[in-house]
């Protein structure tokens, strides 16, 4: 299965939960067991898995990322968005999740988050179900 999810981001930097969108894409394929590969084809965005129950967790991650990678630094990249490129590499462009019974085999508190680091923009997440 080849699918792409469009994610519209609203801020310069934010995490948007996409767990439900991915599960809907998987369930329409009627695949019970397999592997779901998620890939973000952007250099200033990323994808990660973390707690979805308490929204303060994503706020805390963003707060620390913004401290570790400050906007003002002696960056050489002329586009002016080096912090976004660096955060993208720290978090990463892909995730692999087992699929069982037509659902992502996530832990109780886990959710999948699209990570915007240079928004707002319209973004893509490629989904491959094997
Ligand atoms: Zn750039």
Coordinates of N, CA and C and ligand atoms in Angstrom, one line a residue:
X1 N 0.8 -1.2 0.0 CA 0.0 0.0 0.0 C 0.9 1.3 0.0
X2 N 0.6 2.2 -0.9 CA 1.3 3.5 -1.0 C 0.3 4.6 -0.7
X3 N 0.5 5.4 0.3 CA -0.4 6.5 0.6 C 0.4 7.7 1.1
X4 N -0.2 8.8 1.0 CA 0.4 10.0 1.5 C -0.6 10.8 2.3
X5 N -0.1 11.3 3.4 CA -1.0 12.1 4.3 C -0.6 13.6 4.1
X6 N -1.5 14.5 3.9 CA -1.2 15.9 3.9 C -1.4 16.5 5.3
X7 N -0.4 17.2 5.8 CA -0.5 17.8 7.1 C -0.4 19.3 7.0
X8 N -1.4 20.0 7.4 CA -1.3 21.5 7.3 C -0.9 22.0 8.7
X9 N 0.3 22.7 8.7 CA 0.7 23.1 10.0 C 0.4 24.6 10.2
X10 N 0.3 25.1 11.5 CA -0.3 26.4 11.8 C 0.8 27.3 12.4
X11 N 1.9 26.8 12.9 CA 2.9 27.6 13.6 C 4.3 27.4 13.0
X12 N 5.2 28.2 13.5 CA 6.6 28.0 13.1 C 7.1 26.7 13.6
X13 N 6.8 26.4 14.9 CA 7.3 25.1 15.5 C 6.1 24.5 16.2
X14 N 5.8 23.3 15.9 CA 4.7 22.6 16.6 C 4.7 21.1 16.3
X15 N 4.1 20.3 17.2 CA 3.9 18.9 17.0 C 2.4 18.7 16.8
X16 N 2.0 18.0 15.7 CA 0.6 17.7 15.4 C 0.5 16.2 15.5
X17 N -0.5 15.7 16.3 CA -0.7 14.2 16.4 C -1.4 13.7 15.1
X18 N -0.8 12.6 14.5 CA -1.4 12.1 13.3 C -1.7 10.6 13.5
X19 N -1.8 10.1 14.7 CA -2.0 8.7 14.9 C -3.3 8.2 14.3
X20 N -4.4 9.0 14.5 CA -5.7 8.6 14.0 C -5.7 8.6 12.4
X21 N -5.1 9.6 11.8 CA -5.0 9.6 10.4 C -4.3 8.4 9.8
X22 N -3.2 8.0 10.4 CA -2.5 6.9 9.9 C -3.3 5.6 10.1
X23 N -3.9 5.4 11.2 CA -4.7 4.2 11.4 C -5.9 4.2 10.5
X24 N -6.5 5.3 10.1 CA -7.6 5.3 9.1 C -7.1 4.9 7.8
X25 N -5.9 5.3 7.4 CA -5.3 5.0 6.1 C -5.0 3.5 6.1
X26 N -4.5 2.9 7.2 CA -4.2 1.5 7.3 C -5.5 0.6 7.2
X27 N -6.5 1.1 8.0 CA -7.7 0.3 8.1 C -8.5 0.2 6.8
X28 N -8.4 1.2 5.9 CA -9.0 1.2 4.6 C -8.4 0.2 3.7
X29 N -7.2 -0.4 4.1 CA -6.5 -1.3 3.2 C -6.8 -2.8 3.7
X30 N -7.4 -3.0 4.8 CA -7.8 -4.3 5.3 C -6.5 -5.2 5.4
X31 N -5.5 -4.6 5.9 CA -4.3 -5.4 6.2 C -4.3 -5.6 7.7
X32 N -4.3 -6.9 8.2 CA -4.3 -7.2 9.6 C -3.0 -7.1 10.3
X33 N -2.0 -7.8 9.8 CA -0.7 -7.8 10.4 C 0.4 -7.4 9.4
X34 N 1.3 -6.5 9.8 CA 2.4 -6.1 8.9 C 3.2 -5.1 9.6
X35 N 3.9 -4.2 8.8 CA 4.7 -3.2 9.2 C 4.4 -1.9 8.5
X36 N 4.3 -0.8 9.3 CA 3.9 0.5 8.8 C 5.2 1.4 8.8
X37 N 5.6 1.8 7.6 CA 6.7 2.7 7.5 C 6.2 4.1 7.2
X38 N 6.7 5.1 8.0 CA 6.3 6.5 7.9 C 7.5 7.3 7.5
X39 N 7.4 8.1 6.5 CA 8.6 8.9 6.0 C 8.2 10.3 5.7
X40 N 8.9 11.3 6.2 CA 8.6 12.7 6.0 C 9.7 13.2 5.0
X41 N 9.2 13.6 3.8 CA 10.2 14.1 2.8 C 10.5 15.6 2.9
X42 N 10.9 16.0 4.0 CA 11.2 17.4 4.2 C 12.4 17.6 5.1
X43 N 13.2 18.7 4.8 CA 14.4 18.9 5.6 C 14.3 19.8 6.8
X44 N 13.0 20.3 7.0 CA 12.8 21.2 8.2 C 11.6 20.7 9.0
X45 N 11.3 19.4 8.9 CA 10.2 18.7 9.6 C 10.7 17.4 10.0
X46 N 9.9 16.7 10.8 CA 10.3 15.3 11.3 C 9.1 14.6 11.8
X47 N 9.4 13.3 12.3 CA 8.3 12.5 12.8 C 8.8 11.8 14.1
X48 N 7.9 11.8 15.1 CA 8.4 11.1 16.3 C 7.2 10.4 17.0
X49 N 7.5 9.5 17.9 CA 6.5 8.9 18.8 C 6.8 9.3 20.2
X50 N 5.7 9.7 20.9 CA 5.9 10.0 22.3 C 4.5 10.1 22.9
X51 N 4.4 10.6 24.2 CA 3.2 10.5 24.9 C 2.1 11.4 24.3
X52 N 0.9 10.9 24.1 CA -0.2 11.7 23.6 C -1.2 12.0 24.6
X53 N -1.1 11.5 25.8 CA -2.2 11.7 26.8 C -2.0 13.1 27.4
X54 N -0.8 13.5 27.8 CA -0.7 14.9 28.3 C 0.0 15.8 27.3
X55 N -0.7 16.8 26.8 CA -0.1 17.7 25.8 C 1.1 18.5 26.3
X56 N 1.3 18.5 27.6 CA 2.5 19.2 28.2 C 3.8 18.5 27.8
X57 N 3.7 17.2 27.5 CA 4.9 16.5 27.1 C 5.4 17.1 25.8
X58 N 4.6 17.3 24.8 CA 5.1 17.8 23.5 C 5.5 19.3 23.7
X59 N 4.9 20.0 24.6 CA 5.3 21.4 24.9 C 6.7 21.4 25.5
X60 N 6.9 20.4 26.4 CA 8.2 20.4 27.1 C 9.3 20.0 26.1
X61 N 9.0 19.0 25.2 CA 10.0 18.6 24.2 C 10.4 19.8 23.3
X62 N 9.4 20.6 22.9 CA 9.6 21.7 22.0 C 10.4 22.8 22.8
X63 N 10.1 23.0 24.1 CA 10.8 24.0 24.9 C 12.3 23.7 24.9
X64 N 12.6 22.4 25.2 CA 14.0 22.0 25.3 C 14.7 22.1 24.0
X65 N 14.0 21.6 22.9 CA 14.6 21.7 21.6 C 15.0 23.1 21.2
X66 N 14.1 24.0 21.5 CA 14.3 25.5 21.2 C 15.5 26.0 22.0
X67 N 15.7 25.4 23.2 CA 16.9 25.9 24.0 C 18.2 25.3 23.5
X68 N 18.1 24.0 23.1 CA 19.3 23.3 22.6 C 19.7 23.9 21.3
X69 N 18.7 24.2 20.5 CA 19.0 24.8 19.1 C 18.4 26.2 19.0
X70 N 19.2 27.2 19.5 CA 18.7 28.6 19.5 C 18.5 29.1 18.1
X71 N 17.5 30.0 17.9 CA 17.3 30.7 16.6 C 18.5 31.6 16.2
X72 N 19.1 32.2 17.2 CA 20.2 33.1 16.9 C 21.5 32.4 17.3
X73 N 22.3 32.2 16.2 CA 23.6 31.6 16.4 C 24.4 31.9 15.1
X74 N 25.6 31.7 15.1 CA 26.4 32.0 13.9 C 26.3 31.0 12.8
X75 N 25.0 30.8 12.4 CA 24.7 29.9 11.3 C 25.2 30.4 10.0
X76 N 25.6 29.5 9.1 CA 26.2 29.9 7.8 C 25.1 29.7 6.6
X77 N 24.2 28.9 6.8 CA 23.1 28.6 5.8 C 22.3 29.9 5.6
X78 N 22.4 30.4 4.3 CA 21.8 31.7 4.0 C 20.3 31.8 4.1
X79 N 19.6 30.7 4.0 CA 18.1 30.7 4.0 C 17.6 31.2 5.4
X80 N 18.5 31.1 6.4 CA 18.1 31.6 7.7 C 17.3 30.6 8.6
X81 N 17.2 29.4 8.1 CA 16.4 28.4 8.9 C 17.2 27.2 9.3
X82 N 18.5 27.4 9.6 CA 19.3 26.3 10.1 C 18.8 25.6 11.3
X83 N 18.2 26.4 12.3 CA 17.7 25.7 13.5 C 16.6 24.6 13.1
X84 N 15.8 24.9 12.1 CA 14.8 23.9 11.7 C 15.5 22.7 11.0
X85 N 16.5 22.9 10.3 CA 17.2 21.8 9.7 C 17.9 20.9 10.8
X86 N 18.4 21.6 11.8 CA 19.1 20.8 12.8 C 18.1 20.0 13.7
X87 N 17.0 20.6 14.0 CA 15.9 19.9 14.8 C 15.4 18.7 13.9
X88 N 15.3 18.9 12.6 CA 14.8 17.8 11.8 C 15.7 16.6 11.8
X89 N 17.0 16.9 11.8 CA 18.0 15.8 11.9 C 18.0 15.1 13.3
X90 N 17.9 15.9 14.4 CA 17.9 15.4 15.7 C 16.7 14.4 15.9
X91 N 15.5 14.8 15.5 CA 14.3 14.0 15.7 C 14.2 12.9 14.6
X92 N 14.5 13.2 13.4 CA 14.5 12.1 12.3 C 13.3 12.2 11.4
X93 N 13.5 11.6 10.2 CA 12.5 11.7 9.1 C 11.6 10.4 9.0
X94 N 11.8 9.4 9.9 CA 11.0 8.2 9.7 C 10.7 7.5 11.0
X95 N 9.7 6.6 10.9 CA 9.4 5.7 12.0 C 8.9 4.4 11.4
X96 N 9.1 3.3 12.1 CA 8.6 2.0 11.7 C 7.8 1.5 12.9
X97 N 6.5 1.1 12.6 CA 5.6 0.6 13.7 C 5.0 -0.7 13.2
X98 N 4.9 -1.7 14.1 CA 4.3 -2.9 13.8 C 2.7 -2.7 13.7
X99 N 2.1 -3.4 12.8 CA 0.6 -3.4 12.7 C 0.1 -4.7 13.1
X100 N -0.9 -4.7 14.0 CA -1.5 -6.0 14.5 C -3.0 -5.8 14.6
X101 N -3.7 -6.7 14.0 CA -5.2 -6.6 14.0 C -5.7 -5.3 13.3
X102 N -4.9 -4.8 12.3 CA -5.3 -3.6 11.6 C -5.0 -2.3 12.3
X103 N -4.3 -2.4 13.5 CA -4.0 -1.2 14.2 C -2.5 -1.1 14.5
X104 N -2.1 0.2 14.7 CA -0.7 0.4 15.0 C -0.4 -0.2 16.4
X105 N 0.7 -0.9 16.6 CA 1.0 -1.6 17.8 C 1.7 -0.6 18.7
X106 N 1.0 0.5 19.1 CA 1.7 1.5 19.9 C 1.4 1.2 21.4
X107 N 2.2 1.7 22.3 CA 2.0 1.6 23.7 C 0.8 2.4 24.1
X108 N 0.3 2.1 25.3 CA -0.9 2.8 25.8 C -0.8 4.3 25.7
X109 N 0.3 4.9 26.0 CA 0.4 6.4 26.1 C 1.1 6.9 24.8
X110 N 1.4 6.1 23.9 CA 2.1 6.6 22.7 C 1.2 7.1 21.6
X111 N 1.7 8.2 20.9 CA 1.0 8.7 19.8 C 2.1 9.1 18.7
X112 N 1.7 9.2 17.5 CA 2.6 9.6 16.4 C 2.4 11.1 16.1
X113 N 3.6 11.8 16.1 CA 3.5 13.2 16.0 C 4.3 13.7 14.7
X114 N 3.6 14.5 13.9 CA 4.3 15.3 12.9 C 5.0 16.5 13.5
X115 N 6.3 16.7 13.3 CA 7.0 17.8 13.9 C 7.3 18.9 12.9
X116 N 6.7 20.0 13.1 CA 7.0 21.2 12.2 C 8.0 22.0 12.8
X117 N 9.1 22.4 12.1 CA 10.1 23.3 12.6 C 10.3 24.5 11.8
X118 N 9.6 24.7 10.7 CA 9.7 25.9 9.9 C 8.4 26.2 9.2
X119 N 7.3 26.2 10.0 CA 6.0 26.4 9.4 C 5.6 27.9 9.4
X120 N 4.3 28.1 9.2 CA 3.3 27.1 8.7 C 3.4 26.8 7.3
X121 N 3.2 25.5 7.0 CA 3.3 25.0 5.6 C 2.3 23.8 5.4
X122 N 2.2 23.4 4.2 CA 1.5 22.2 3.9 C 2.5 21.1 3.7
X123 N 2.4 20.0 4.5 CA 3.5 19.0 4.5 C 2.9 17.6 4.1
X124 N 3.8 16.7 3.9 CA 3.5 15.3 3.4 C 4.1 14.3 4.3
X125 N 3.3 13.2 4.6 CA 3.9 12.0 5.3 C 3.6 10.9 4.4
X126 N 4.6 10.2 3.9 CA 4.4 9.0 3.1 C 4.2 7.8 4.0
X127 N 3.2 7.0 3.6 CA 2.9 5.8 4.4 C 3.1 4.5 3.5
X128 N 3.8 3.6 4.0 CA 4.0 2.3 3.3 C 3.6 1.2 4.2
X129 N 2.7 0.3 3.8 CA 2.3 -0.8 4.6 C 2.8 -2.1 4.0
X130 N 3.6 -2.8 4.7 CA 4.2 -4.0 4.1 C 3.7 -5.2 4.8
Ligands
LIG1 ZN1 17.1 26.0 4.7

